[in-house]
Coordinates of C-alpha atoms and ligand atoms in Angstrom, one line a residue:
Chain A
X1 CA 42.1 32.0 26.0
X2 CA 40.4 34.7 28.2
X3 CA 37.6 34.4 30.3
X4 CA 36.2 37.8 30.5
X5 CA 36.2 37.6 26.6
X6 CA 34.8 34.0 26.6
X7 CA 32.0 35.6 29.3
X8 CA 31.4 38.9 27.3
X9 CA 30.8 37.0 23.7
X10 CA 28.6 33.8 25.8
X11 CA 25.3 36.0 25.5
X12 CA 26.3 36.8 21.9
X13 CA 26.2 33.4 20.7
X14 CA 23.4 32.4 23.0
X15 CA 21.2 35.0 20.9
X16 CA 22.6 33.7 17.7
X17 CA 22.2 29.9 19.1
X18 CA 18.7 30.6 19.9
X19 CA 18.1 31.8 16.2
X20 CA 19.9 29.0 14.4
X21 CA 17.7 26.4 16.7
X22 CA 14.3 28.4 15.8
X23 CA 15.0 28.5 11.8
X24 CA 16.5 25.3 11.9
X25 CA 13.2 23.6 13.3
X26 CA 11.0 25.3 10.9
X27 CA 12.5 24.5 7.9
X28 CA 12.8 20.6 9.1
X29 CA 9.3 20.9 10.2
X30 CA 8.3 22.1 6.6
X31 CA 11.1 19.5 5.4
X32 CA 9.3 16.9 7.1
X33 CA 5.9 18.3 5.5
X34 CA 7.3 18.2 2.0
X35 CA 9.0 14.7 2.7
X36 CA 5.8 12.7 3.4
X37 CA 3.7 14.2 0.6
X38 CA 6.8 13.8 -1.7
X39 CA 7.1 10.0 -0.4
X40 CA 3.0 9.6 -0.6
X41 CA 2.8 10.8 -3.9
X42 CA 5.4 8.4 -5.1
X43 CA 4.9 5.5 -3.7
X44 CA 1.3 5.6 -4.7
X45 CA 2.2 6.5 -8.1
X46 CA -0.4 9.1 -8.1
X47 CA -0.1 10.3 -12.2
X48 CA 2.1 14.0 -12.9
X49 CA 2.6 14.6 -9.1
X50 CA 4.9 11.9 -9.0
X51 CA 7.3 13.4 -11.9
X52 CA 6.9 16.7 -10.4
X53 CA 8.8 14.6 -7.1
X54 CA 11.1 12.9 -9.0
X55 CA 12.6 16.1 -10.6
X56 CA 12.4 18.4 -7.4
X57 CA 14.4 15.2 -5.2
X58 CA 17.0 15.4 -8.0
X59 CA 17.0 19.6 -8.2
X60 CA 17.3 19.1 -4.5
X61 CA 19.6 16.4 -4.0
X62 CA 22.0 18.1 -6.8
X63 CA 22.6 21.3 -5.8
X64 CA 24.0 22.8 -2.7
X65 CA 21.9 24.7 -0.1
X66 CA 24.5 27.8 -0.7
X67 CA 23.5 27.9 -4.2
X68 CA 19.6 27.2 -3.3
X69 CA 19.9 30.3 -1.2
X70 CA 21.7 32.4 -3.0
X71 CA 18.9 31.8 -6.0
X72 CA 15.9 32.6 -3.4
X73 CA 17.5 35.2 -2.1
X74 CA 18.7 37.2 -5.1
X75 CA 16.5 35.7 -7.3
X76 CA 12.8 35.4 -5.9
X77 CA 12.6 39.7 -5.7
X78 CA 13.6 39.6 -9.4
X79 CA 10.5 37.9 -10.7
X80 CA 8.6 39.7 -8.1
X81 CA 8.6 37.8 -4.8
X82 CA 9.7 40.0 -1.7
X83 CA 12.0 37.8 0.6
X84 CA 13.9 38.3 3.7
X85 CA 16.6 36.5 5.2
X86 CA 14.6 34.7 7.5
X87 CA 12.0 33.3 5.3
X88 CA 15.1 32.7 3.0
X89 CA 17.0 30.5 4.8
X90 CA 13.6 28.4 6.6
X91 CA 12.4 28.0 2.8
X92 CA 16.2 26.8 1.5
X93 CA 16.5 24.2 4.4
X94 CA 13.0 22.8 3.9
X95 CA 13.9 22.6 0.1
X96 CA 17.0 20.9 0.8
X97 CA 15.9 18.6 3.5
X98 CA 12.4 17.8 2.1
X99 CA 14.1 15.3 -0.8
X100 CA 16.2 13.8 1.7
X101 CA 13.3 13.1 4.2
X102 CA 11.4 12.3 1.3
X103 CA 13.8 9.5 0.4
X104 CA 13.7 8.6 4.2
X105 CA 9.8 8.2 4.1
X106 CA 9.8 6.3 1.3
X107 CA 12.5 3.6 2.0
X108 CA 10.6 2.8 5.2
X109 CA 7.1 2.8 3.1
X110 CA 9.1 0.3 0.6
X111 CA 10.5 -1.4 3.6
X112 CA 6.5 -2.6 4.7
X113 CA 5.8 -5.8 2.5
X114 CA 2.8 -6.3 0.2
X115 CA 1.2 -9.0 2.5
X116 CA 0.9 -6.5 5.4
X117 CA -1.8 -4.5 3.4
X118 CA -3.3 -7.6 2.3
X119 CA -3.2 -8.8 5.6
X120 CA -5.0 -5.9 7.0
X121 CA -7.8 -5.4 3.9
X122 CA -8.7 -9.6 4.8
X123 CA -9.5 -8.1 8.1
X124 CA -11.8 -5.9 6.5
X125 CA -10.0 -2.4 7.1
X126 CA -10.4 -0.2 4.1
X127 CA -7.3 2.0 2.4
X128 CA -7.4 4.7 5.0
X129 CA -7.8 2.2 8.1
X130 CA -5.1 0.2 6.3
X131 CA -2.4 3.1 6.2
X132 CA -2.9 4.6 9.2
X133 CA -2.6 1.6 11.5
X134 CA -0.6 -0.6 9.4
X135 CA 1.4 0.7 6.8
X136 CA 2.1 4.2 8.6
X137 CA 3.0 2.9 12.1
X138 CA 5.8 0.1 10.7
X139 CA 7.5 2.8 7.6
X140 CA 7.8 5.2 10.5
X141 CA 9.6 2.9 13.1
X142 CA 12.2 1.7 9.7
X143 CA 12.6 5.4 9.0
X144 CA 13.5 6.7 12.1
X145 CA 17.1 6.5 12.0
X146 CA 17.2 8.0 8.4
X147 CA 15.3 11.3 9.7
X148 CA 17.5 11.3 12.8
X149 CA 20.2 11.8 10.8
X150 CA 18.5 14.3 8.6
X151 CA 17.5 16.5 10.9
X152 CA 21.2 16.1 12.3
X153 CA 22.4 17.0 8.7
X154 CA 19.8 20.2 8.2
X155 CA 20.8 21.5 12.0
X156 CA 24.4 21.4 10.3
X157 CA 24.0 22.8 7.2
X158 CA 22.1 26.3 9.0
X159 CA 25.9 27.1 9.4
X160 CA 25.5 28.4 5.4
X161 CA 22.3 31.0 6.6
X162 CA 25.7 33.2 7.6
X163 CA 26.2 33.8 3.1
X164 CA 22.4 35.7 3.0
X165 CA 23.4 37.9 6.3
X166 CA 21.1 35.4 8.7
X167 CA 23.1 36.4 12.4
X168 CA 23.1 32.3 13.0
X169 CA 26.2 31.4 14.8
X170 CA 28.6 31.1 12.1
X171 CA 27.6 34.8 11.5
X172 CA 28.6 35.8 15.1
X173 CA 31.8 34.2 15.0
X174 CA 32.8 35.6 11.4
X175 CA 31.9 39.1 12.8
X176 CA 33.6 39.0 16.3
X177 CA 36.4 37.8 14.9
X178 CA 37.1 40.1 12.0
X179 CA 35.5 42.9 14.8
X180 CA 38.0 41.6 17.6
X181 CA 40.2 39.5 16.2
X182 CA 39.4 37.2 19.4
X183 CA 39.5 34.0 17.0
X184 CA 40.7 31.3 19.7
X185 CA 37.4 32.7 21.9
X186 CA 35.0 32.9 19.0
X187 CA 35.8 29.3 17.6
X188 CA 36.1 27.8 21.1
X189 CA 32.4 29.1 21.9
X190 CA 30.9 28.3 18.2
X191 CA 32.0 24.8 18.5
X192 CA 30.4 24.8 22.2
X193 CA 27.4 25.9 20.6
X194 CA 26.7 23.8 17.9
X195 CA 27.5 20.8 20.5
X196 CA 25.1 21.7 22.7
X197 CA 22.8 22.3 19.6
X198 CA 23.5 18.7 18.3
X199 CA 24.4 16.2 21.0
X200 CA 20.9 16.8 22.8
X201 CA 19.3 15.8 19.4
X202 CA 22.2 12.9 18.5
X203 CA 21.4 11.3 22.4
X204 CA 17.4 11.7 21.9
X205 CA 17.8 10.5 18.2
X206 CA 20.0 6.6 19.5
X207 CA 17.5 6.3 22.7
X208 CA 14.2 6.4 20.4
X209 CA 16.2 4.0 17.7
X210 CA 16.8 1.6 20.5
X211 CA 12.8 1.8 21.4
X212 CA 12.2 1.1 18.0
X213 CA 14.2 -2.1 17.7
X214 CA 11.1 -3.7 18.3
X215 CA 10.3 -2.8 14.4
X216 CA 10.1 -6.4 12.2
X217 CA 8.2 -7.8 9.7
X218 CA 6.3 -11.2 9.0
X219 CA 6.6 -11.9 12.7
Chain B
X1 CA -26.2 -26.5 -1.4
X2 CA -22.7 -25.3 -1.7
X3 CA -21.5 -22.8 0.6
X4 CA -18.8 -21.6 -1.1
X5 CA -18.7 -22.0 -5.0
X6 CA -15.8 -21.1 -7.3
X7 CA -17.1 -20.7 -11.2
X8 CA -14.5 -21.0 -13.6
X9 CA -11.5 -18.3 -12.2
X10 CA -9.3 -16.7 -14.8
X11 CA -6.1 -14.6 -13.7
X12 CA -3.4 -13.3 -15.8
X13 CA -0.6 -11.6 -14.5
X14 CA 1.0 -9.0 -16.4
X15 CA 4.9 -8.8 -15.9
X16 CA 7.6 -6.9 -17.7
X17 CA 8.8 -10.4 -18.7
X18 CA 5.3 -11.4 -20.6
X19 CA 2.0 -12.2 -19.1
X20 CA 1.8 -15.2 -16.6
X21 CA -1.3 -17.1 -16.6
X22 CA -1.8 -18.2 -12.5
X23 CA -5.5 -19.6 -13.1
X24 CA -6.6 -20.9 -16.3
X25 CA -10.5 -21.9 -15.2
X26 CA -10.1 -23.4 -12.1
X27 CA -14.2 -24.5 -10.2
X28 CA -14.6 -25.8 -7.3
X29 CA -17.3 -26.1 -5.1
X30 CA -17.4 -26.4 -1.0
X31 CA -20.1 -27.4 1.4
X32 CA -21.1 -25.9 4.9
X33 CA -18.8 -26.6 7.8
X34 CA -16.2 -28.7 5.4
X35 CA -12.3 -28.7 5.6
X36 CA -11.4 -28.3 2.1
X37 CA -7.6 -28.6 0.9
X38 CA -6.4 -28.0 -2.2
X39 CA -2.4 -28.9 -2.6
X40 CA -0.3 -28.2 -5.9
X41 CA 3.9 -27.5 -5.9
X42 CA 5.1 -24.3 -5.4
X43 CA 3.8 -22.0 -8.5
X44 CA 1.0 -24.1 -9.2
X45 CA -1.4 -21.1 -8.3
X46 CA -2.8 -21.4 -4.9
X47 CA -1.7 -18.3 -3.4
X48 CA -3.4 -16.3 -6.2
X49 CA -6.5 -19.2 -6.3
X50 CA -7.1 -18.0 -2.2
X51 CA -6.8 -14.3 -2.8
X52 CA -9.4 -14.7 -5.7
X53 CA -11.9 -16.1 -2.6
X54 CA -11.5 -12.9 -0.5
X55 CA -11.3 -11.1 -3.6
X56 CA -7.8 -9.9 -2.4
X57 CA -7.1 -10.4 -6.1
X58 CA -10.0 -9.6 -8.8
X59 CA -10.3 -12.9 -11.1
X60 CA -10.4 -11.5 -14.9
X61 CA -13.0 -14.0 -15.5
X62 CA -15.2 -15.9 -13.4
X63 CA -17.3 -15.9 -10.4
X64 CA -17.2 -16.3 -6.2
X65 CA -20.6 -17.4 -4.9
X66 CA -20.9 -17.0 -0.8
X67 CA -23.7 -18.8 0.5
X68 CA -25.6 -17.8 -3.1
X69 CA -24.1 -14.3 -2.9
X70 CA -21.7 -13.4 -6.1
X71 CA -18.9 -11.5 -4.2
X72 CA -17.6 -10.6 -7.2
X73 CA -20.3 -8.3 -7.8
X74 CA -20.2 -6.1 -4.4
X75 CA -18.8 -2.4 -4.3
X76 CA -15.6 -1.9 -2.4
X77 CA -17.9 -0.7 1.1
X78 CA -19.9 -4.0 0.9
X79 CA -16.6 -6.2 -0.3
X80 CA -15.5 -5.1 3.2
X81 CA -17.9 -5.7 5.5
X82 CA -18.0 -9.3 3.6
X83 CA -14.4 -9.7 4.0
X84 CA -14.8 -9.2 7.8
X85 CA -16.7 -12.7 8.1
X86 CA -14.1 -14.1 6.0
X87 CA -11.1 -14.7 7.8
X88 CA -7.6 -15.1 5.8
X89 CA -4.2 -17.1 8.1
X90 CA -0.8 -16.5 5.8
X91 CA 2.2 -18.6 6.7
X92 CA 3.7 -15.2 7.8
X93 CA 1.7 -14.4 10.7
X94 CA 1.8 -10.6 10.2
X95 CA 1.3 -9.2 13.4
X96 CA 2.2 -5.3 14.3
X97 CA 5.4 -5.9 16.1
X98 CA 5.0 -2.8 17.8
X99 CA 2.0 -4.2 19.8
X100 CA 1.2 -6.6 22.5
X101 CA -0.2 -9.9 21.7
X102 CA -3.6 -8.4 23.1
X103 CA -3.7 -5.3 21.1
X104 CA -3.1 -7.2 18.0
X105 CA -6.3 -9.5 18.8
X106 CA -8.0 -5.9 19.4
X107 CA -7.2 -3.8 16.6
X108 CA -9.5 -5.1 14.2
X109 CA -12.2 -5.1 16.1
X110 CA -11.6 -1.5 17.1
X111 CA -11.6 -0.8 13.9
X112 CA -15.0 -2.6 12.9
X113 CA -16.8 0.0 15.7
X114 CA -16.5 -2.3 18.6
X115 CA -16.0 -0.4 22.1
X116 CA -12.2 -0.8 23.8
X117 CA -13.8 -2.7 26.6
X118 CA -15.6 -5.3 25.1
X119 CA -13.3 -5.5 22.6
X120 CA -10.4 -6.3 25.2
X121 CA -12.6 -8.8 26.7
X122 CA -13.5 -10.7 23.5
X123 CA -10.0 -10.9 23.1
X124 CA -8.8 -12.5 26.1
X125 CA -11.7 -15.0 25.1
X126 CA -10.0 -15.9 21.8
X127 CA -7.1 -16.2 22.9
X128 CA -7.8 -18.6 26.4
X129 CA -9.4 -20.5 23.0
X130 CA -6.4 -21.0 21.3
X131 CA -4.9 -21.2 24.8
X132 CA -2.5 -18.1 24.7
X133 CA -4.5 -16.1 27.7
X134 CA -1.2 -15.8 29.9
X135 CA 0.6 -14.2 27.1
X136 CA -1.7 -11.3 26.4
X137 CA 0.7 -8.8 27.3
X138 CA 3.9 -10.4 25.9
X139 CA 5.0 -8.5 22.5
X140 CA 5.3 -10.8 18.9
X141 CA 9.0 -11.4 19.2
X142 CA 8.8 -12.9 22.6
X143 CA 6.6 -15.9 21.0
X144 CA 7.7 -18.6 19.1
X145 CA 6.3 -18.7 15.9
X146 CA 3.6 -21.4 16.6
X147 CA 2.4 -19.1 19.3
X148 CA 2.4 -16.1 16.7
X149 CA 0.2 -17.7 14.7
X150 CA -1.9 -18.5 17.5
X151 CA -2.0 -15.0 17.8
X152 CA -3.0 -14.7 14.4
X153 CA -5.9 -17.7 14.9
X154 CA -7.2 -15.9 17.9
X155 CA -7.4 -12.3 15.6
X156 CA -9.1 -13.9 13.2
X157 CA -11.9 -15.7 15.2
X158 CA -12.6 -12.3 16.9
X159 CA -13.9 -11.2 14.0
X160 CA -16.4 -14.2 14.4
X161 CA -15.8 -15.8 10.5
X162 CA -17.8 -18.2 8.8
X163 CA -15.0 -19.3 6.4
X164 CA -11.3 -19.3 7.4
X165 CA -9.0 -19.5 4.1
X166 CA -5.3 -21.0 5.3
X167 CA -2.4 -19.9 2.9
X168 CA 0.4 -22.3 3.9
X169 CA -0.6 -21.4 8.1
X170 CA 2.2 -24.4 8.9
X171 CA 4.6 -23.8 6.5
X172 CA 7.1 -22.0 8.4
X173 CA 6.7 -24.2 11.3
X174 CA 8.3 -27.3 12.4
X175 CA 7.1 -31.0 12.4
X176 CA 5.6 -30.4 15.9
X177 CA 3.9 -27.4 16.0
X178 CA 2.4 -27.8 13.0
X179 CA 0.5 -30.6 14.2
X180 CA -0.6 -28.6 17.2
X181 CA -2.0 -25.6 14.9
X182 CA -3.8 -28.7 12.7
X183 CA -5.4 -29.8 15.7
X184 CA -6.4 -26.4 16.8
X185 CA -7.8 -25.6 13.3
X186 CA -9.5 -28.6 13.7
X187 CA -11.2 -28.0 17.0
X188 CA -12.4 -24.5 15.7
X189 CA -13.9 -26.3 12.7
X190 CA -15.8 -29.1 15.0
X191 CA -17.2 -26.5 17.7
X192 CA -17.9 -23.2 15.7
X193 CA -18.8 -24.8 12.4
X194 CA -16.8 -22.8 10.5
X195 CA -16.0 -23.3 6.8
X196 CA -11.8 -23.7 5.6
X197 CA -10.6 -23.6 2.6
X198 CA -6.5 -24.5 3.6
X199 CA -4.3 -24.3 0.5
X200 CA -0.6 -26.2 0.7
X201 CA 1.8 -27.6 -1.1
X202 CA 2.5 -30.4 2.1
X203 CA 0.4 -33.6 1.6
X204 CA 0.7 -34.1 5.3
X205 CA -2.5 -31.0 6.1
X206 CA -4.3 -31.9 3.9
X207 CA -4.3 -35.5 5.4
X208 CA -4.6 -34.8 8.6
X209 CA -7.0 -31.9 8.2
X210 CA -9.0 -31.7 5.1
X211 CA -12.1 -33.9 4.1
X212 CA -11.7 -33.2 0.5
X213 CA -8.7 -32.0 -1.7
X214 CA -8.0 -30.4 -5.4
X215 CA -5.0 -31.0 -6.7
X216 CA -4.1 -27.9 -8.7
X217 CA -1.5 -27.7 -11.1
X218 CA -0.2 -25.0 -13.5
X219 CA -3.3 -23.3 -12.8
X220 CA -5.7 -26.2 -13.3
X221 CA -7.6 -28.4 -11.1
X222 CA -6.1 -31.7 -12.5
X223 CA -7.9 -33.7 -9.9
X224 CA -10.2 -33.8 -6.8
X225 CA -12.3 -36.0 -4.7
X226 CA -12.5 -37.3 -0.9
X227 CA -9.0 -37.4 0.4
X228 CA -8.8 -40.9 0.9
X229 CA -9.6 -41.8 -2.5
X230 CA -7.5 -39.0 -4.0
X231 CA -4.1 -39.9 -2.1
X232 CA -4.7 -44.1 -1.9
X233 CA -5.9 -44.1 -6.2
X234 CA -3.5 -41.0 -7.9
X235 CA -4.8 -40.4 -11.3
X236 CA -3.4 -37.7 -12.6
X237 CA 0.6 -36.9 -12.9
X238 CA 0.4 -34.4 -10.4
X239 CA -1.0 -36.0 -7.6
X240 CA 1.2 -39.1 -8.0
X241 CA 4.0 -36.7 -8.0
X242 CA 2.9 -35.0 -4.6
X243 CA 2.6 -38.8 -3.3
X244 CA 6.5 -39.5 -4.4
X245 CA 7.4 -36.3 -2.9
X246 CA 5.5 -36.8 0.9
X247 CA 7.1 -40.7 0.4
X248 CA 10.5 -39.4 -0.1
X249 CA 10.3 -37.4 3.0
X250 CA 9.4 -40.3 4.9
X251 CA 11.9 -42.6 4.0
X252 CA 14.5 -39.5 4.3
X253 CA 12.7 -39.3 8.0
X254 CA 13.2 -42.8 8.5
X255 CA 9.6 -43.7 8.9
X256 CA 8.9 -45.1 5.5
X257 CA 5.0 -46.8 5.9
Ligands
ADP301 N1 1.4 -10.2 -8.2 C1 1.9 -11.0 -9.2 N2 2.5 -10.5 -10.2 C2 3.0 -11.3 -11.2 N3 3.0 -12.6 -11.2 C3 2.5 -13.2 -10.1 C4 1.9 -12.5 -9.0 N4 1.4 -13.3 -8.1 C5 1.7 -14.5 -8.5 N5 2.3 -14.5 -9.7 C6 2.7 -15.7 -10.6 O1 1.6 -16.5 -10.7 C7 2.0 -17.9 -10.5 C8 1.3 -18.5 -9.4 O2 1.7 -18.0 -8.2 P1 1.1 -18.3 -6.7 O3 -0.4 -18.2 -6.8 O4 1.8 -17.5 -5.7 O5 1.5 -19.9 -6.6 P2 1.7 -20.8 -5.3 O6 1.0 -20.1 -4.1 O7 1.0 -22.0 -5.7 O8 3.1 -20.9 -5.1 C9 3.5 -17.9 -10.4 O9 4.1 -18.1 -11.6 C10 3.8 -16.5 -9.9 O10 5.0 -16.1 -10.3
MG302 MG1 1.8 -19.5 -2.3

């Protein structure tokens, strides 16, 4: 391994590191977004809206973000939508990580027992009070570690943004090496990358689990 | 004059295995600043019988009468201002484990408009009264659970109640503690002159706490009267069958009367 290449191809990957982090938060942010509603809709049973959840966690679920992206890619300009990569691969995560935070919100909604609402409306808080101080505060705290290890997941699966031309890390590797054929240099740094991507959020992710251990019920 | 008055309650739960009838007419009527019990066996009804009072649960049939108010009547806004002056103690204390002792006292009152300040300061009041001041700032799982629902007393007399329903408040509880929690419950009854209706399936509350009992049974009052009468003269099944039970114990206990 050579350190002049290592040193010429660092700022390369920084760029494309900096890109994968910036698309990777937006589409969990909008994952997140879709998750709650998604979880709302069905655990409240609200009428329609809760099939149309139902079948967009299965679509989701069921199919892999390559294909997801491949279809917004080449096939949203076909019925008339203009896309670029960008928005592409924001709107393929967040439709790939939405059902799976969706499922996480709505195991920790499940996971708050009946009694804790009732609890709450005896003391004379109304529906809105009721979620937003009771129901709201414990779901989150049993969720946590199921959205830690989504937004672990999506930060992984950016490595596909490469297929719709995205230059995400994957990309820069791919290219250096079939520019350079520096493979030992390009892998060594992508792997560094994606580390230093993903530990941060892996440490952050156990420290705030711990702080939540507190989380119980019927105490 | 009846304080609280319970006209003929109907409730019939629908389940995917067939409908379950919980009440089937159940009246019963409870006078200012009384201790009233009402004891059955596990099924019996009493959990949905209590709910019905706060209107937690919506009797199908029948009526609620608060001091001459139909409760069953009131929209959803004025239910909630009612329920605030009706207090509710589950044998699960449910506090937010997230919180200290002190902010769970708060919260509702918070909630109900009142400032942080004074709020914080009632709270520490209620809960010197049920004599957990030097644990304000200890969190739910650092309390046993005769403290927690202590914690759960103190939350509920902050919202200054004049009626306290008791679902089962002892029954996760050992021998000990649950007499201190009767005696407490007790205490707030003789100085605040606050209503209870206390619902349980152990003879030993209602004895110690209550100045009349129902006996309820599949849904059905089958009996009620003074305790003393009710638990020294049985008349129905049910009630002879509660006295077995409580006797049983005893003799298990080795302190057969
Ligand atoms: N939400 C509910 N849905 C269906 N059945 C219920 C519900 N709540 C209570 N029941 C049924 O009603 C009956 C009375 O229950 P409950 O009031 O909890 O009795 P208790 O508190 O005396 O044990 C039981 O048969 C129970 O299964
Ligand atoms: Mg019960």
């Amino acid at each position: 391994m050579q350190m002049e290449i290592l040193a010429q191809y660092f700022p390369l990957f920084q760029e494309a590191a900096v890109l994968t982090v910036k698309l990777g938060l937006a589409g969990i942010a909008l994952a997140l977004l879709i998750g709650v509603i998604c979880a709302a809709v069905q655990h409240f049973q609200v009428p329609v809206l809760r099939r149309i959840a139902a079948i967009y966690v299965e679509v989701s679920r069921n199919t892999p973000l390559l294909v997801q992206l491949f279809f917004i890619y080449y096939g949203l300009p076909k019925i008339g939508i203009p896309t670029n990569p960008y928005l592409c691969g924001v709107v393929g995560l967040a439709f790939l990580g939405g059902s799976y935070m969706a499922e996480a919100f709505r195991s920790g909604l499940e996971a708050v027992p009946v009694i804790q609402t009732e609890s709450a409306e005896s003391l004379g808080m109304n529906r809105a009070q009721t979620m937003r101080y009771i129901i709201f505060p414990q779901a989150l705290s049993v969720s946590v570690p199921a959205l830690i290890a989504n937004i672990i997941f999506l930060l992984k699966e950016t490595s596909v943004f490469s297929a719709v031309s995205i230059m995400d890390l994957m990309f820069t590797a791919k290219d250096l090496i079939g520019m350079h054929y520096n493979t030992t240099e390009s892998l060594f740094l992508l792997v560094i990358f994606y580390l230093m991507i993903l530990l941060p959020v892996s440490i952050a992710g156990s420290i705030l689990e711990r702080r939540l251990r507190y989380a119980g019920f019927g105490a | 004059m009846a304080f609280l008055e319970a006209e003929q309650l109907f409730k019939t739960f629908h389940t995917a295995n067939g409908d379950v009838e919980a009440l089937k007419g159940v009246s019963f009527s409870v006078k200012k600043g009384q201790i009233y019990g009402v004891i059955g066996l596990s099924g019996a009804g009493k959990s949905t019988l209590v709910r019905c009072i706060n209107l937690l649960e919506r009797p199908d049939k029948g009526r609620i009468l608060l001091e001459d108010h139909d409760m069953t009547a009131l929209t959803d806004a004025e239910l909630r201002k009612e329920r605030q002056s009706i207090g509710m103690i589950f044998q699960h204390f449910n506090l937010l484990m997230q919180r200290n002792v002190l902010d769970n006292v708060c919260l509702p009152m918070e909630i109900a408009g009142i400032s942080k300040k004074d709020a914080r300061k009632k709270a520490l009041e209620y809960l010197e009264a049920v004599g957990l001041a030097n644990k304000a700032h200890a969190f739910p799982v650092q309390l046993s659970g005769g403290q927690k629902q202590r914690v759960a007393i103190a939350r509920v007399l902050a919202g200054k109640p004049k009626l306290i329903l008791c679902d089962e408040a002892t029954s996760a509880l050992d021998p000990e503690t649950t007499g201190t929690i009767l005696h407490l419950l007790q205490e707030i009854n003789k100085k605040h002159q606050i209503t209870m209706v206390v619902i349980t399936h152990e003879m030993r509350v209602i004895e110690e706490l209550c100045d009349e009992v129902a006996v309820l049974e599949s849904g059905r009052i089958v009996e009620s009267g003074l305790v003393s009468k009710v638990f020294n003269d049985p008349q129905s099944e049910a009630a002879k069958r509660l006295l077995l039970v409580r006797q049983t114990q005893d003799i298990l206990k080795g302190t057969g009367e």
